[in-house]
Tab-separated table of C-alpha atoms in Angstrom:
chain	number	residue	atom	x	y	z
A	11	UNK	CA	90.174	118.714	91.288
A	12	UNK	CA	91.748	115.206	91.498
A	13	UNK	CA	94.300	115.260	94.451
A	14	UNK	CA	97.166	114.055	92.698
A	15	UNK	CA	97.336	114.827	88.995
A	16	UNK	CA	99.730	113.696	86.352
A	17	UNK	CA	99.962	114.266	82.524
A	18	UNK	CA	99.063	110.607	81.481
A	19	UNK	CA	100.784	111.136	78.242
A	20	UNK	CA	102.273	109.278	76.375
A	21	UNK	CA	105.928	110.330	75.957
A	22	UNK	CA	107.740	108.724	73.139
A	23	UNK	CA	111.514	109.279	73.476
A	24	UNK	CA	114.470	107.621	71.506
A	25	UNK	CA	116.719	105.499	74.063
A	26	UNK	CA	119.489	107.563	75.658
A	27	UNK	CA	116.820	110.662	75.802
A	28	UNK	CA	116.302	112.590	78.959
A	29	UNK	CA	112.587	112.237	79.885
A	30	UNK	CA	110.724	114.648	83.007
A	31	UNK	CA	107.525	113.752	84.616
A	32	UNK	CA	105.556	116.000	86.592
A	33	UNK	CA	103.269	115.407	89.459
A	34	UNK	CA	100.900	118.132	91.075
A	35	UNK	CA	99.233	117.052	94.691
A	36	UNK	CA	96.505	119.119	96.437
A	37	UNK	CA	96.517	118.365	100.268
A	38	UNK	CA	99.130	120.254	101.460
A	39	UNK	CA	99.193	117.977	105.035
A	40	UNK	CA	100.765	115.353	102.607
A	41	UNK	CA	103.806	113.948	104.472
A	42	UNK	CA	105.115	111.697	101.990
A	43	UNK	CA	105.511	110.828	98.267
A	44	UNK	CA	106.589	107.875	95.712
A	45	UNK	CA	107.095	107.177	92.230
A	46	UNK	CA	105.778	103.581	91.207
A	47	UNK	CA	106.695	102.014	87.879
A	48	UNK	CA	103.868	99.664	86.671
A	49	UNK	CA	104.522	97.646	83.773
A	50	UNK	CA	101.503	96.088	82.177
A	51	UNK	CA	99.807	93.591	83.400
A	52	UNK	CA	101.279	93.921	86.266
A	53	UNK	CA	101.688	95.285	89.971
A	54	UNK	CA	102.967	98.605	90.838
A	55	UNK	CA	106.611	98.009	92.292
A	56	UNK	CA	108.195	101.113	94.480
A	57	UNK	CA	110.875	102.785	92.125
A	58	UNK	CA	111.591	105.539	94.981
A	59	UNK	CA	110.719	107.610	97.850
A	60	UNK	CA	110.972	111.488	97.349
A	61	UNK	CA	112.854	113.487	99.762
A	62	UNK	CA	112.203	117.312	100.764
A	63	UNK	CA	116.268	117.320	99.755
A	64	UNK	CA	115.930	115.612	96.370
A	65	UNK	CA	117.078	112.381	95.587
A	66	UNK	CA	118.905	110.166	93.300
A	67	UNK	CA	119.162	106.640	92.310
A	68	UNK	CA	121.159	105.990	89.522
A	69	UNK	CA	120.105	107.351	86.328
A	70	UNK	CA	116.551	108.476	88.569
A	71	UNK	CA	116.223	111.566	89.955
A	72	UNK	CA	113.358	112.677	92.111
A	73	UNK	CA	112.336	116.253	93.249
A	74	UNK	CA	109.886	117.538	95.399
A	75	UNK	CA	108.511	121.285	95.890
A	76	UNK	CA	106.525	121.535	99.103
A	77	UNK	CA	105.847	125.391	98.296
A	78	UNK	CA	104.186	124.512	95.022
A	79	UNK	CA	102.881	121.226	96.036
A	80	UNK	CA	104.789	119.740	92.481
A	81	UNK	CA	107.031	116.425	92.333
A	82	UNK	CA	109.059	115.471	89.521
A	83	UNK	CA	110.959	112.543	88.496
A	84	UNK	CA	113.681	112.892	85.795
A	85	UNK	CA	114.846	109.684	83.759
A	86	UNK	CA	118.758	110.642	81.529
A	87	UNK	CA	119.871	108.058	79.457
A	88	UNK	CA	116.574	106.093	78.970
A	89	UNK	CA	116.371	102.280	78.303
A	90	UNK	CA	113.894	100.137	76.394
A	91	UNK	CA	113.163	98.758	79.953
A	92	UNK	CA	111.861	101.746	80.942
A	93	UNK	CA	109.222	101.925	79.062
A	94	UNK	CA	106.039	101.484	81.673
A	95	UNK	CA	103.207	103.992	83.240
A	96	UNK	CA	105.121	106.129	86.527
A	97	UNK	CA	103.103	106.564	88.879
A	98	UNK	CA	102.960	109.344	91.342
A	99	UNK	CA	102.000	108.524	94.752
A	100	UNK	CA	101.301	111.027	97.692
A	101	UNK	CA	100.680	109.557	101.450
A	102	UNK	CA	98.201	112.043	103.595
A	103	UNK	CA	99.720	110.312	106.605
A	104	UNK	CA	96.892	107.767	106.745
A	105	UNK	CA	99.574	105.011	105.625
A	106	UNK	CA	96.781	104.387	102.408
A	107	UNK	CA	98.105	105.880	99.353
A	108	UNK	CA	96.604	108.075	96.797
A	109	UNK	CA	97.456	107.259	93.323
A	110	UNK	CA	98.037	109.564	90.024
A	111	UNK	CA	96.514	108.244	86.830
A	112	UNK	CA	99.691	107.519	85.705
A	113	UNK	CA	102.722	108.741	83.227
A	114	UNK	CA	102.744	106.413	80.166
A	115	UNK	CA	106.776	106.204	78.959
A	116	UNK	CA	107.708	104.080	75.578
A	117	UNK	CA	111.451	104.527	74.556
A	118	UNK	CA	111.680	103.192	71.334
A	119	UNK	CA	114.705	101.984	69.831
B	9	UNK	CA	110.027	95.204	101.512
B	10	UNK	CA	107.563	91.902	102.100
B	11	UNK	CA	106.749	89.058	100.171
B	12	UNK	CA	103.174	89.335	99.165
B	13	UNK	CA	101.647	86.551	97.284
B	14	UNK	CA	97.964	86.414	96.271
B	15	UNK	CA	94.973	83.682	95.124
B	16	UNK	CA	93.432	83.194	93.000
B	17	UNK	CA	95.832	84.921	90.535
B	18	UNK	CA	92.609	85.222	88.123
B	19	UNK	CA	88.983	84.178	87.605
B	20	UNK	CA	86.078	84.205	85.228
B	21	UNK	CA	82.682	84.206	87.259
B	22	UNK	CA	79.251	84.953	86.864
B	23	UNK	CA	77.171	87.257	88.068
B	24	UNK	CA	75.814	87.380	91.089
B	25	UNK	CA	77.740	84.966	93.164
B	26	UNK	CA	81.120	85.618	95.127
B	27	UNK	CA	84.922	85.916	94.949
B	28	UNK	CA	86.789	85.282	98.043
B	29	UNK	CA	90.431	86.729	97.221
B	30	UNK	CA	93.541	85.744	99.507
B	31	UNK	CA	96.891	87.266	100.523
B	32	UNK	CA	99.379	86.201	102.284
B	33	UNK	CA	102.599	87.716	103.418
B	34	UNK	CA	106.046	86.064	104.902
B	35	UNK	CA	106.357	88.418	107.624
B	36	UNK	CA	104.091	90.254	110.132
B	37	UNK	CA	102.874	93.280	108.917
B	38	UNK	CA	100.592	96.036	111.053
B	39	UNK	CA	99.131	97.445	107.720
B	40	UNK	CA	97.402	95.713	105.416
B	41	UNK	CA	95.137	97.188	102.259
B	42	UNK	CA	93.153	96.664	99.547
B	43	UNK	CA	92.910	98.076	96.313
B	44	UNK	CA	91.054	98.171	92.492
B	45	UNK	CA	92.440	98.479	89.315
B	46	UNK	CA	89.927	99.077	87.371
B	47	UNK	CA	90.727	98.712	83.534
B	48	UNK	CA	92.662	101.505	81.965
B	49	UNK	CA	92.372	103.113	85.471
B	50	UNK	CA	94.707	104.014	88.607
B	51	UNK	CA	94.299	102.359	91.921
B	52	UNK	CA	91.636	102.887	93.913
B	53	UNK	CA	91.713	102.293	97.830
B	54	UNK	CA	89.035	99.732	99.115
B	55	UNK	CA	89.639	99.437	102.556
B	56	UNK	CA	92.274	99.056	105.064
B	57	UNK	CA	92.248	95.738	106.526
B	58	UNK	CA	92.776	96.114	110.791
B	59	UNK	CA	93.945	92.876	112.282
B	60	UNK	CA	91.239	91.886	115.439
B	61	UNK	CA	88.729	94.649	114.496
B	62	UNK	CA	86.529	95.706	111.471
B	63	UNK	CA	88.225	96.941	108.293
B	64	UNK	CA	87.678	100.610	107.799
B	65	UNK	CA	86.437	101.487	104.216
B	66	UNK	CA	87.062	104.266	102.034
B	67	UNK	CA	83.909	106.372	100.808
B	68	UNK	CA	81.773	104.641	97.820
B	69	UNK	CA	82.677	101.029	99.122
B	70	UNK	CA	80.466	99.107	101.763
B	71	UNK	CA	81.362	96.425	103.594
B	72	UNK	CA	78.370	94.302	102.528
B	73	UNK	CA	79.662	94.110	98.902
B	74	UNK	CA	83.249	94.008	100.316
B	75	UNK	CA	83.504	91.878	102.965
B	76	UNK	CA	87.284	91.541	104.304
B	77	UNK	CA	88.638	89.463	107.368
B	78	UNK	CA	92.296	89.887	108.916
B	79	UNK	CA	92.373	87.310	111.272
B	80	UNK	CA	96.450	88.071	111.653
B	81	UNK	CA	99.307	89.844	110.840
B	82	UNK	CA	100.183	87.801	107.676
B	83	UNK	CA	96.810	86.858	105.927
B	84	UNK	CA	93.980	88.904	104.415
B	85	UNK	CA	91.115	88.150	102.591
B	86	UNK	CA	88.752	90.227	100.102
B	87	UNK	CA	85.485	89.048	99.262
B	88	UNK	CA	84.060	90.761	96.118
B	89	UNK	CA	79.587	89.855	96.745
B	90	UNK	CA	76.916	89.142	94.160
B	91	UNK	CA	79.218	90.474	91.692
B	92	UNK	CA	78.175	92.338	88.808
B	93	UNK	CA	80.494	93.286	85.145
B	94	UNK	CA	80.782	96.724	87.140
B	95	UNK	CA	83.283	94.589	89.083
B	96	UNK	CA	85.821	93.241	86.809
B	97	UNK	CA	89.421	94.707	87.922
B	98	UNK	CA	92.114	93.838	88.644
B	99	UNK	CA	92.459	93.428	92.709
B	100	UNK	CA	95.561	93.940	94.869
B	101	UNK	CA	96.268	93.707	98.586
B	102	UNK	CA	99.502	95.889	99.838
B	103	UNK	CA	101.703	95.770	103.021
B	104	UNK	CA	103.902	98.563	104.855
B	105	UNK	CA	106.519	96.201	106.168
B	106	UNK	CA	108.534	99.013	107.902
B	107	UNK	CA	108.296	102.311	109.433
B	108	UNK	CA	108.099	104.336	106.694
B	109	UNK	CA	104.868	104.282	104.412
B	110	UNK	CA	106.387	102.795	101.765
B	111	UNK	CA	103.709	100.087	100.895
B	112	UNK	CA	104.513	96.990	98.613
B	113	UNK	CA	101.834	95.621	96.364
B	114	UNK	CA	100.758	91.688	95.853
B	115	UNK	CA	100.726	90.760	92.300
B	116	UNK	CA	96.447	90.988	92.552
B	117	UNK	CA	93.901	89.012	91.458
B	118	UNK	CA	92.759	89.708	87.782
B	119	UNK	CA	88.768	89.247	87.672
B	120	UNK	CA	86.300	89.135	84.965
B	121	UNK	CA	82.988	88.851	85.287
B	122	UNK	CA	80.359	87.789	82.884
């Protein structure tokens, strides 16, 4: 079983859709988790932290389930610019990170 | 977050010989890593690079074929040895500038080998 799984898609949504991605991890000593966007050909840039509370930034909203070892990251009102591969990213409390495979998003027009 | 710039930003080489790949960062940073991209793939760890002592790899990479020096807190290096097509990725160093482990990625080193 991969430790941090991820549906790699893709999801095609018109713009102004409401778009969910889920996240499953498997070490349940992980202490703390991330969504990266990574556009292509280029690096993976922090799009936010996720907080045992929840958390929101704007039109992102980030969940996290500690019982069922699940994070999700909800996108309302999509953009063209989001189109790019969301990562899920789970930290064992080594400081290295352990990466999904990625979420590919393309909101088309 | 850090300022993380890398060199080369890409390279065609053949196999067999060596790749030394740099980063550099505009602050001080404690942790420093190393990953690969391989294509159509997620990141991979390589190695954490420990400033003044050995870099500690993660399982499947040796550091014979991955050589990596950290001779401060603001510059890494990655060598990629006798390189094979196997080794064509993309390859990125990344910094945790704070407390938290929020880790910021350089904009890696695209390599292709023939």
């Amino acid at each position: 079983r991969k430790e941090v799984e991820q549906d790699p898609g893709p999801f095609n949504v018109p713009e102004g859709a409401t778009v969910a991605f889920n996240c499953t991890y498997s070490n349940s000593a992980s202490q703390s988790f991330f969504w990266y966007r990574q556009d292509c050909r280029k690096e993976p840039k922090l799009l936010m932290s996720v907080y045992s509370s929840g958390n929101e930034d704007g039109r992102f909203t980030a969940q996290l389930n500690r019982a069922s070892q699940y994070i999700s990251l909800l996108i309302r009102d999509s953009k063209l610019s989001d189109s790019a591969t969301y990562l899920c990213v789970v930290n064992t409390g080594r400081r290295a990170l352990t990466f999904g495979s990625g979420t590919r998003l393309q909101v088309q027009p | 977050s850090a300022v993380i710039s890398q060199k080369p930003s890409r390279d065609i080489c053949q196999r067999g010989t060596s790749l030394t790949i740099q980063c550099q960062v505009d602050s001080q940073v404690t942790m420093m890593f190393w990953y690969r991209q391989q294509p159509g793939q997620s990141l991979t760890l390589i190695a954490t690079a420990n400033q003044g002592s050995e870099a500690t790899y993660e399982s499947g990479f040796v550091i014979d074929k991955f050589p990596i020096s950290r001779p401060n807190l603001t510059f890494s290096t990655l060598t990629v040895s006798n390189m094979s097509p196997e080794d064509s990725s993309i390859y990125l160093c990344s910094v945790v500038p704070g407390q938290r482990y929020e880790q910021y990625f350089g904009p890696g080193t695209r390599l292709t080998v023939t």
